[in-house]
Amino acid sequence: MAVLGEKIEAIYQQVKARNPGEEEFHQAVKEVLESLGPVLVKYPDFAEQRIIERICEPERQIIFRVPWQDDKGQVQINRGFRVEFNSALGPYKGGIRFHPSVYLGIIKFLGFEQIFKNALTGMPIGGGKGGSDFDPKGKSSNEIMRFCQSFMTELARHLGEHTDVPAGDIGVGGREIGYMFGQYKRITNRYESGVLTGKGIGWGGSLVRTEATGYGTVFFVREMLKARKNSLEGKTCVVSGSGNVAIYTIEKLNQLGAKVIACSDSNGIIVHEKGIDLALVKTLKEVERRRIADYASYHKDAKYIAGGNIWEVPCEIAFPSATQNEINGKDAKTLVKNGCIAVGEGANMPTTPEGVKVFLDAKIAYGPGKAANAGGVATSALEMQQNASRDSWSFEFTEKKLDEIMTGIHATAWETAEEFGASGNYVLGANIGGFIKVARAMVAHGLI
Ligand code: GLU
């Protein structure tokens, strides 16, 4: 990794001191700051205006109690978060994550990444993120509903179609968005479609939003391969996870002629050399909400490895689509050694800094999350556009827009890397490309 210049190192040390114990946030900030040295040289007004310091400090952070009753009538208490990080380009925009690992440091890393990701899409959206340490695993649908209602009872006052527009993330899908939308409508007495995205089709949702993160990641990888005169056709792929991002990554890979031989969940991995049976994964995970281990009982030629490491399965392209820091330095080395030529990050920050260094040093096509997985939030912005005009677009039209946006993000990251003398380095290209858009708007808005 590049060494931080003196000025940027001082900013980083200050971020660490002001946000103690928030390791994931430090990691996300460091990665962006490492790219920014040459930007300050080129745009001295960004330094004068202390844009980096301002970007690292969220505009607003909300932490609240979420009390709810489980099916036995017991009172439960969780903690809710919404970090409204940056509104230079539009209303705060970013998902809500329900997972027991959630604490302020996770929400801040996600919100920070979201600023640059959203800027790269070229859509008018700022950056934010929210969530709770609530664990949806094993909860009944009624418990999920009561939790979502309680969560929204507090959050509603901070939201608005022109203020802050949440969506889903890990543990939050169409069902949860539905419960939250219902509660928001009841509290505010407003049918404000544009206040949440990822809504159901028929009540303001957009076609392709469900598929968007996975499809977009595959489009991004297609572009990276195209830039190297290669294609997805016939490539052997491994996709970690088996949630929304993984499922639609597999679907698009299949459509574009690649073959996915492994996927996973937090308990273990499935290896199916014949190719993952996507219809079965969809039924198990989307409909029946079961574990991926059950896959093996439907396919005798598939192997389930409890606690297995998916990055040890040899592949040409890897799609980390589960969670943060799922590929460490050793995993990255294993992937490269086994002939991996490209990585498309469907998850947010799935590779540790050591892993990123391995990919960059090996000069494989490495698409960092804030560029590669921006298709989800970009399609959320398309949903907002349809809501604002009380319109709904066809699947084909919306998918074409998504494809154009992903192709555009690739071009921005590629060209920015070229401009700053780091050809093929999408980390630098995405960080600088996103940062400049936000920084310009912040300078224009004055000291606020
Ligand atoms: N949670 C998704 C992300 O990481 C989507 C956010 C959104 O659609 O607002 O970008």
Short mmCIF file of N, CA and C and ligand atoms in Angstrom, two decimals, residues 93-95 114 117 129 167-169 197 209 348 373 376-377 380, ligand 1:
data_model
loop_
_atom_site.label_atom_id
_atom_site.label_comp_id
_atom_site.label_asym_id
_atom_site.label_seq_id
_atom_site.Cartn_x
_atom_site.Cartn_y
_atom_site.Cartn_z
N LYS A 93 -28.23 8.52 1.34
CA LYS A 93 -28.76 7.32 0.71
C LYS A 93 -27.88 6.15 1.07
N GLY A 94 -28.48 5.08 1.52
CA GLY A 94 -27.73 3.87 1.86
C GLY A 94 -28.60 2.94 2.65
N GLY A 95 -28.19 1.69 2.70
CA GLY A 95 -29.03 0.65 3.26
C GLY A 95 -29.07 0.59 4.77
N GLN A 114 -20.16 4.48 1.25
CA GLN A 114 -21.36 4.81 0.47
C GLN A 114 -21.23 6.19 -0.19
N LYS A 117 -19.15 5.62 -3.36
CA LYS A 117 -19.89 4.72 -4.25
C LYS A 117 -21.02 5.47 -4.93
N LYS A 129 -25.87 5.39 6.11
CA LYS A 129 -26.07 3.95 6.37
C LYS A 129 -26.72 3.79 7.73
N ALA A 167 -32.56 1.89 2.44
CA ALA A 167 -32.91 0.72 1.62
C ALA A 167 -32.46 -0.50 2.41
N GLY A 168 -32.30 -1.64 1.74
CA GLY A 168 -31.87 -2.85 2.43
C GLY A 168 -30.36 -3.01 2.43
N ASP A 169 -29.91 -3.99 3.18
CA ASP A 169 -28.51 -4.44 3.20
C ASP A 169 -28.60 -5.84 3.82
N THR A 197 -36.20 2.75 -0.58
CA THR A 197 -36.12 2.01 -1.85
C THR A 197 -35.97 0.52 -1.57
N ARG A 209 -34.51 -3.82 -9.12
CA ARG A 209 -33.82 -3.45 -7.88
C ARG A 209 -33.34 -4.70 -7.14
N ASN A 348 -19.46 -5.22 0.62
CA ASN A 348 -18.73 -3.99 0.94
C ASN A 348 -17.47 -4.33 1.73
N ASN A 373 -19.94 -2.91 -6.74
CA ASN A 373 -21.30 -3.22 -6.26
C ASN A 373 -22.23 -2.01 -6.22
N GLY A 376 -26.55 -1.70 -6.99
CA GLY A 376 -27.69 -1.75 -6.08
C GLY A 376 -28.20 -0.36 -5.79
N VAL A 377 -27.31 0.47 -5.31
CA VAL A 377 -27.73 1.82 -4.94
C VAL A 377 -28.09 2.65 -6.18
N SER A 380 -31.51 1.91 -6.86
CA SER A 380 -32.33 2.61 -5.87
C SER A 380 -32.60 4.04 -6.36
N1 GLU B 1 -26.95 -1.58 0.86
C1 GLU B 1 -26.67 -1.38 -0.53
C2 GLU B 1 -25.26 -0.86 -0.69
O1 GLU B 1 -24.38 -1.28 0.02
C3 GLU B 1 -27.74 -0.57 -1.24
C4 GLU B 1 -28.03 0.78 -0.68
C5 GLU B 1 -29.22 1.48 -1.30
O2 GLU B 1 -29.82 0.95 -2.24
O3 GLU B 1 -29.54 2.57 -0.83
O4 GLU B 1 -24.93 -0.07 -1.55
#
